[in-house]
Short mmCIF file of C-alpha atoms and ligand atoms in Angstrom, two decimals:
data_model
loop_
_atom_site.label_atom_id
_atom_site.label_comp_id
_atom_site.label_asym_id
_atom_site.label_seq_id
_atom_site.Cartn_x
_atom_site.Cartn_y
_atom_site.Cartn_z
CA UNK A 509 0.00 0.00 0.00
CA UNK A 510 1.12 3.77 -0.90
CA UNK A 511 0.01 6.91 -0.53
CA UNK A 512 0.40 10.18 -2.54
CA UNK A 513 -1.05 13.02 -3.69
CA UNK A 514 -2.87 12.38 -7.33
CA UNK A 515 -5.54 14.77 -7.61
CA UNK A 516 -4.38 17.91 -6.46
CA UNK A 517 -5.03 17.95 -2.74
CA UNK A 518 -7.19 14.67 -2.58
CA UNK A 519 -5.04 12.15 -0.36
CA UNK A 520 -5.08 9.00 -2.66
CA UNK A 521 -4.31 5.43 -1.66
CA UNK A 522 -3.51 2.23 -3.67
CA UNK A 523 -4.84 -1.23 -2.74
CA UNK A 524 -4.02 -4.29 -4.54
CA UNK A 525 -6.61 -5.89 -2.79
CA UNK A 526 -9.17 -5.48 -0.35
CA UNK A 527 -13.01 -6.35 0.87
CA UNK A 528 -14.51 -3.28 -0.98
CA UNK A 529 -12.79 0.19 -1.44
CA UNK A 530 -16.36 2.06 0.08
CA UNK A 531 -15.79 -0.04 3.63
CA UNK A 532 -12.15 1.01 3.23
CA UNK A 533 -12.61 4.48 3.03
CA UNK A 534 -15.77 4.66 5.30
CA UNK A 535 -13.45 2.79 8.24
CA UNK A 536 -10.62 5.89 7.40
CA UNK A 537 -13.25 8.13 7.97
CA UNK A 538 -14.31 6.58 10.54
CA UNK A 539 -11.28 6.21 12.77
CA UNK A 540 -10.56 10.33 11.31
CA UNK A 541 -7.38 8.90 9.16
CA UNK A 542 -8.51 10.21 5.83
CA UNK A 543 -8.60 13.78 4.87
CA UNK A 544 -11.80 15.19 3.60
CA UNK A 545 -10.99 14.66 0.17
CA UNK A 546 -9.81 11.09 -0.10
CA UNK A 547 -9.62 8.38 -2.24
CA UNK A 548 -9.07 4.64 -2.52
CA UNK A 549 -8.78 2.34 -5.62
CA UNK A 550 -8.00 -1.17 -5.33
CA UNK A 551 -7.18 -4.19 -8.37
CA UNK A 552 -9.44 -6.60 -6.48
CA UNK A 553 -11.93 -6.30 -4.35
CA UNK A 554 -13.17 -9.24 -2.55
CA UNK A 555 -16.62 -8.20 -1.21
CA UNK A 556 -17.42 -5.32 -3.72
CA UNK A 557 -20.62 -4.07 -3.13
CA UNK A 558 -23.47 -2.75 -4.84
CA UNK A 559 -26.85 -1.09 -4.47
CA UNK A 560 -29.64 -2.85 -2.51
CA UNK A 561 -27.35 -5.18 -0.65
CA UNK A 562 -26.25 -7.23 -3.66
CA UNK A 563 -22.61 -8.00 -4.77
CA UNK A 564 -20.17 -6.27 -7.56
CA UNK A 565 -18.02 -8.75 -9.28
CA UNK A 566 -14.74 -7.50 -8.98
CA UNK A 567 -11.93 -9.58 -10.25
CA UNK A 568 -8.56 -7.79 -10.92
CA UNK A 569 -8.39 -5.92 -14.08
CA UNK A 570 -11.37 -3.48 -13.68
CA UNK A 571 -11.34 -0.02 -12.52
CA UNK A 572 -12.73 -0.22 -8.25
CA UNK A 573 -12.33 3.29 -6.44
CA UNK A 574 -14.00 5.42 -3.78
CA UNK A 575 -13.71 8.62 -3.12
CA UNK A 576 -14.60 11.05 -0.62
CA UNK A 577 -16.47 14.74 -0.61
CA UNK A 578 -18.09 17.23 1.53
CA UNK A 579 -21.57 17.11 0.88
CA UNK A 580 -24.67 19.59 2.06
CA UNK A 581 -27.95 18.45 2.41
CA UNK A 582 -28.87 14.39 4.02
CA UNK A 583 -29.41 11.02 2.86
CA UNK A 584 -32.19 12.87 0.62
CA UNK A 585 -29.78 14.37 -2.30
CA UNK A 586 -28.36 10.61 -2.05
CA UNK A 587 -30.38 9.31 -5.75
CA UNK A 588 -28.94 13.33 -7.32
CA UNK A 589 -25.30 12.48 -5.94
CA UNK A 590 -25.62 9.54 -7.53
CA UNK A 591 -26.84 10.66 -10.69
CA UNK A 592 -23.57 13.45 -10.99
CA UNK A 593 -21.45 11.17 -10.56
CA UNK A 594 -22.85 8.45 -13.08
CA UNK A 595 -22.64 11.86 -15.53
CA UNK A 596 -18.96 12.23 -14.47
CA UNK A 597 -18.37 8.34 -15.01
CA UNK A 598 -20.08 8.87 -18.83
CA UNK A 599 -17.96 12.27 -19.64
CA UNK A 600 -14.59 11.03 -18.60
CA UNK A 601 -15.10 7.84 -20.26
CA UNK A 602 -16.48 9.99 -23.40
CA UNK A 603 -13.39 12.38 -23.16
CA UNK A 604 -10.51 9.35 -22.91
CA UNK A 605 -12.08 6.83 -25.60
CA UNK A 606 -14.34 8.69 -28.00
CA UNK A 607 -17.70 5.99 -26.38
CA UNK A 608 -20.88 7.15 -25.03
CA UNK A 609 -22.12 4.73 -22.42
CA UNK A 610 -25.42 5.07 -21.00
CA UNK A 611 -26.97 5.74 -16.95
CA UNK A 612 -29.51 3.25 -15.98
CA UNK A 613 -31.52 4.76 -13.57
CA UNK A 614 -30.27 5.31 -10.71
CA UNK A 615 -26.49 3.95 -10.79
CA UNK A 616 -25.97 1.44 -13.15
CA UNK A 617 -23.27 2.30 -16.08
CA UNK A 618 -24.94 0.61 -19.37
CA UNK A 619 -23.39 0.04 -22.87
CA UNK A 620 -26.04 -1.78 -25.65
CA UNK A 621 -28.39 -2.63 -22.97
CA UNK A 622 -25.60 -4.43 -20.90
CA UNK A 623 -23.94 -3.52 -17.72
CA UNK A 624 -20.63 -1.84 -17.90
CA UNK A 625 -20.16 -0.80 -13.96
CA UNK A 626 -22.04 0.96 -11.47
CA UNK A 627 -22.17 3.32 -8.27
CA UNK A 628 -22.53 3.30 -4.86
CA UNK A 629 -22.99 6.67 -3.43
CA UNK A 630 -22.98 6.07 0.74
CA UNK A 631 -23.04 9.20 3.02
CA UNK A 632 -21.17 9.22 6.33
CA UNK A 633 -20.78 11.59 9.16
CA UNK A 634 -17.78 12.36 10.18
CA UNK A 635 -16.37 16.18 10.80
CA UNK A 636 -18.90 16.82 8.34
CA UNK A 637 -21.52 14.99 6.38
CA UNK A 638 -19.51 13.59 3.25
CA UNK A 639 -20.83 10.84 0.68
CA UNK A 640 -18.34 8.67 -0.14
CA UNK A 641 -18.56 7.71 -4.48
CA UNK A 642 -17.73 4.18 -5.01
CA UNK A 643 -17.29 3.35 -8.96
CA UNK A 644 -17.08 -0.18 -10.65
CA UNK A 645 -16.18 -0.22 -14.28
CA UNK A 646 -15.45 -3.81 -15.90
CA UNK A 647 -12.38 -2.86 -18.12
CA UNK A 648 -10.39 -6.19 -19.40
CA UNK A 649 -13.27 -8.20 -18.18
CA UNK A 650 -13.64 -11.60 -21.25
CA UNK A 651 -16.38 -13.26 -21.43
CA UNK A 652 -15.71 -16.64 -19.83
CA UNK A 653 -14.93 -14.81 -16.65
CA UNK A 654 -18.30 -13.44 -16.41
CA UNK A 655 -20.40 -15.74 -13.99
CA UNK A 656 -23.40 -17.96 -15.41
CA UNK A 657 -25.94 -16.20 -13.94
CA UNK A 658 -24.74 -12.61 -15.17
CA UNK A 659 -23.70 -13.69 -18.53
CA UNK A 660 -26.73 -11.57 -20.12
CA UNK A 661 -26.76 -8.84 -18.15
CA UNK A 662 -22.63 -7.98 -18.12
CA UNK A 663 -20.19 -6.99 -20.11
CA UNK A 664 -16.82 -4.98 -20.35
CA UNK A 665 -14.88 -2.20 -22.37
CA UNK A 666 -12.86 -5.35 -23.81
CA UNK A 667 -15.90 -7.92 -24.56
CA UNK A 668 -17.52 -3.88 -26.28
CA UNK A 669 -13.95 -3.34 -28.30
CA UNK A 670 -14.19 -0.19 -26.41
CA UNK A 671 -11.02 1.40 -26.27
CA UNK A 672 -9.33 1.06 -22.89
CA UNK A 673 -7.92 3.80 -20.89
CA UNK A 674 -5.11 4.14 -18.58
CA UNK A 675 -6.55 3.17 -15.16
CA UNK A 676 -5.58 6.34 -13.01
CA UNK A 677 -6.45 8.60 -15.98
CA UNK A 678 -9.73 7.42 -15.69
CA UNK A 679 -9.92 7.99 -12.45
CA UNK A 680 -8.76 11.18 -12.03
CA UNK A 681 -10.58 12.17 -14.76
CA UNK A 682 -14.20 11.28 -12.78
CA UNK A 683 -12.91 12.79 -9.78
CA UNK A 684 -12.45 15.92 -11.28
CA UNK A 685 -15.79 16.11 -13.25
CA UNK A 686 -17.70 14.91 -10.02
CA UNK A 687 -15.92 17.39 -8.20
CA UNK A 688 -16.99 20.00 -10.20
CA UNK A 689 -20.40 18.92 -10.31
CA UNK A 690 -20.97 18.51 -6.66
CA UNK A 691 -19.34 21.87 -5.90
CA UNK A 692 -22.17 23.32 -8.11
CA UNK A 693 -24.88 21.27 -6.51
CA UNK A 694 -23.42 22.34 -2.77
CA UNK A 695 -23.33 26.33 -4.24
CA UNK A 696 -26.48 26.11 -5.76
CA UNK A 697 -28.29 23.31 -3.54
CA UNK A 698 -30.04 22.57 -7.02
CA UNK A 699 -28.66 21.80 -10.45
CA UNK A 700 -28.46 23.94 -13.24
CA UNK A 701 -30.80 23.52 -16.43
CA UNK A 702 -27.67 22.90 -18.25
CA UNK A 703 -26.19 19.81 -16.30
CA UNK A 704 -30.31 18.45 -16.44
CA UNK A 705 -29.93 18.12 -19.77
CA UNK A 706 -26.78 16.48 -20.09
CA UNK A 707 -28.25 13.77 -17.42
CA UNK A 708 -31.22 13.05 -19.69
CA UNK A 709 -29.22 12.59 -23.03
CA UNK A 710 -26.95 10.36 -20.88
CA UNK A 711 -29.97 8.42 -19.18
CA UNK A 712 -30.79 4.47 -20.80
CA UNK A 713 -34.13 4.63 -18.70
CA UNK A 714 -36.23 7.81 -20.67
CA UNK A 715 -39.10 6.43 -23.13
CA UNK A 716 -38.05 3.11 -21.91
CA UNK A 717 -41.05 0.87 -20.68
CA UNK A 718 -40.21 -0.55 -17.01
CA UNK A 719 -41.53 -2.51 -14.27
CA UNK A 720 -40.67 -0.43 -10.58
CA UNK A 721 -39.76 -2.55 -7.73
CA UNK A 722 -39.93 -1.47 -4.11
CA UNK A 723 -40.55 -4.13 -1.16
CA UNK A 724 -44.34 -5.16 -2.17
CA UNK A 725 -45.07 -2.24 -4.71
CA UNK A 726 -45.05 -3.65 -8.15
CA UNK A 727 -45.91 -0.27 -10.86
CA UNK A 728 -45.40 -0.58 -14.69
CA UNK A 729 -44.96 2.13 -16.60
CA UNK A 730 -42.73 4.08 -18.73
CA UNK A 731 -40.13 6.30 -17.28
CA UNK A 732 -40.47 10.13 -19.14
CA UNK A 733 -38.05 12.11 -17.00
CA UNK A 734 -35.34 12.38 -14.48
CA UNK A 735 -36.42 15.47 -12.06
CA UNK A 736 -34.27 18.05 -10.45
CA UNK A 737 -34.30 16.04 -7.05
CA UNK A 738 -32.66 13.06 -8.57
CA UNK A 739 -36.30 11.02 -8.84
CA UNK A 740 -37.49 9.33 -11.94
CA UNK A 741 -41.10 10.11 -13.50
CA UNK A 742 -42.62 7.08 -14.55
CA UNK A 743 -45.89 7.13 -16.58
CA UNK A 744 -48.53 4.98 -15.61
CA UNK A 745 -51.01 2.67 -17.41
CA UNK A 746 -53.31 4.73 -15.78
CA UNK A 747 -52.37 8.10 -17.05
CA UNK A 748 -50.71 9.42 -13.31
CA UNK A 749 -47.13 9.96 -13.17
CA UNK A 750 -45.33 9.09 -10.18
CA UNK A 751 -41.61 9.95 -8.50
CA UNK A 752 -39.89 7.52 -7.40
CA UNK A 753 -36.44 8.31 -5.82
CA UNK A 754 -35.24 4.59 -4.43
CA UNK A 755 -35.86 0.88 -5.81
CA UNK A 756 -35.44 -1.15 -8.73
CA UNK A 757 -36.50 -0.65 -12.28
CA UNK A 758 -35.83 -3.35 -14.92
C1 LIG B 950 -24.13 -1.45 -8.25
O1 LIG B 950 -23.90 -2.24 -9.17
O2 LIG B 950 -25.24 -1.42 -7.66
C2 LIG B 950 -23.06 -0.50 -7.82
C3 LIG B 950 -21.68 -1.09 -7.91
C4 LIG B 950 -20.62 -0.22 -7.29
C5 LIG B 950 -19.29 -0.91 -7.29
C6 LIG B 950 -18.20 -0.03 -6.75
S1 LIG B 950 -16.61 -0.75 -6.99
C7 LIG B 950 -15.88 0.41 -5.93
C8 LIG B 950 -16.83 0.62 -4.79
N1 LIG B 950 -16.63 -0.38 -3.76
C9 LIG B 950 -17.68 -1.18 -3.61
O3 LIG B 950 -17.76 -2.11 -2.79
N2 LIG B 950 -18.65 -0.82 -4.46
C10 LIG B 950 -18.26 0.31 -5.28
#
């Protein structure tokens, strides 16, 4: 393990493996060890997490980092936080191989209809409330690797012929457009028209017809926006729209 100074004055540490790079950083928070702005990749991670309690395949060869920020605001701007950084994932991504992946709402990183990576966006409180960004992104990833049960749903920048970027590039380069989004959204505690509209171009869920899970609620319908408080609209069969701002849609 090593520590230096990447991103300007985030503290940045290097793991070649551990449990999940979100525990890591939220125990360094924790125990006061990390500086506000921190970050943690890692090759491997053996218990990498995703939303809703499930798991995030991470063998070594993909891209597995946290990072850390101040945040205003509660576990409410949680599904917007999210949705920044899924826009940061897409524009560095964009700016280092010429692709335009997709945001599944509310975290999942899609390329044709497959997923490419995701977020988890947890907030702890430390000194101050900060959400700490966790991004997956399945880089060298082949085919055979990918487990039975996910061979439909996965797939990789290699598997797309996407071209791959250098790993700390990539990084830096989401860090740096998250950073800049989130200092907007804490100025402005709201996001400007501008950065709306570059989260609906980016978003796989608008027009798409979807079935909305949340403990017992079952809706259908077809999602028709992404709202300034993070929630997606979804039209339903019987002409009402409804937010939702947590759960599953497939
Ligand atoms: C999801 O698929 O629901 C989100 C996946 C997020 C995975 C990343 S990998 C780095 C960070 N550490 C984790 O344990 N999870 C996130």
């Amino acid at each position: 393990m090593y520590k230096n100074f990447l991103h300007g004055k985030r503290e940045s540490v290097f793991l070649s493996t551990t449990e999940s790079t979100n525990n890591e950083l939220k125990k360094m928070i924790y125990k006061s060890e990390a500086p506000l702005f921190s970050s943690v990749s890692a090759e491997t991670q053996l218990c990498g997490r995703g939303r809703l309690g499930r798991s995030f395949f991470s063998p070594s060869g993909g891209l597995y980092f946290s990072f850390s920020l101040p945040l205003r605001g509660d576990e409410k701007n949680i599904p917007f936080i999210t949705l920044l950084a899924g826009l940061s994932v897409m524009e560095a991504v964009r700016e280092l191989t010429g692709t335009d992946i997709l945001i599944k709402w509310p975290n999942d990183i899609y390329y044709e209809g497959r997923k490419l990576g995701g977020i988890l966006c947890e907030l702890v409180s430390g000194r101050c409330l900060t959400a700490v960004v966790g991004t997956g992104l399945n880089l060298t990833l082949m085919k055979d690797e990918i487990p039975q049960e996910l061979k439909d749903k996965m797939t990789s920048f290699v598997i797309e012929g996407i071209k791959l970027p250098d790993k700390k590039e990539l990084m830096g380069r989401i860090i740096e457009n998250t950073d800049k989004y989130i200092y907007e959204y804490n100025e402005l505690f709201s996001v400007r028209d501008e950065t709306m509209q570059k989260l609906r171009e980016c978003s796989y869920s608008i027009g798409k017809k979807v079935k909305y899970t949340l403990g017992d609620t079952v809706l259908e319908g077809i999602v028709t926006d992404i709202k300034k408080t993070g929630a997606a609209e979804i039209l339903l069969s019987d002409g009402t729209k409804k937010e939702i701002f947590c759960g599953e849609i497939v």
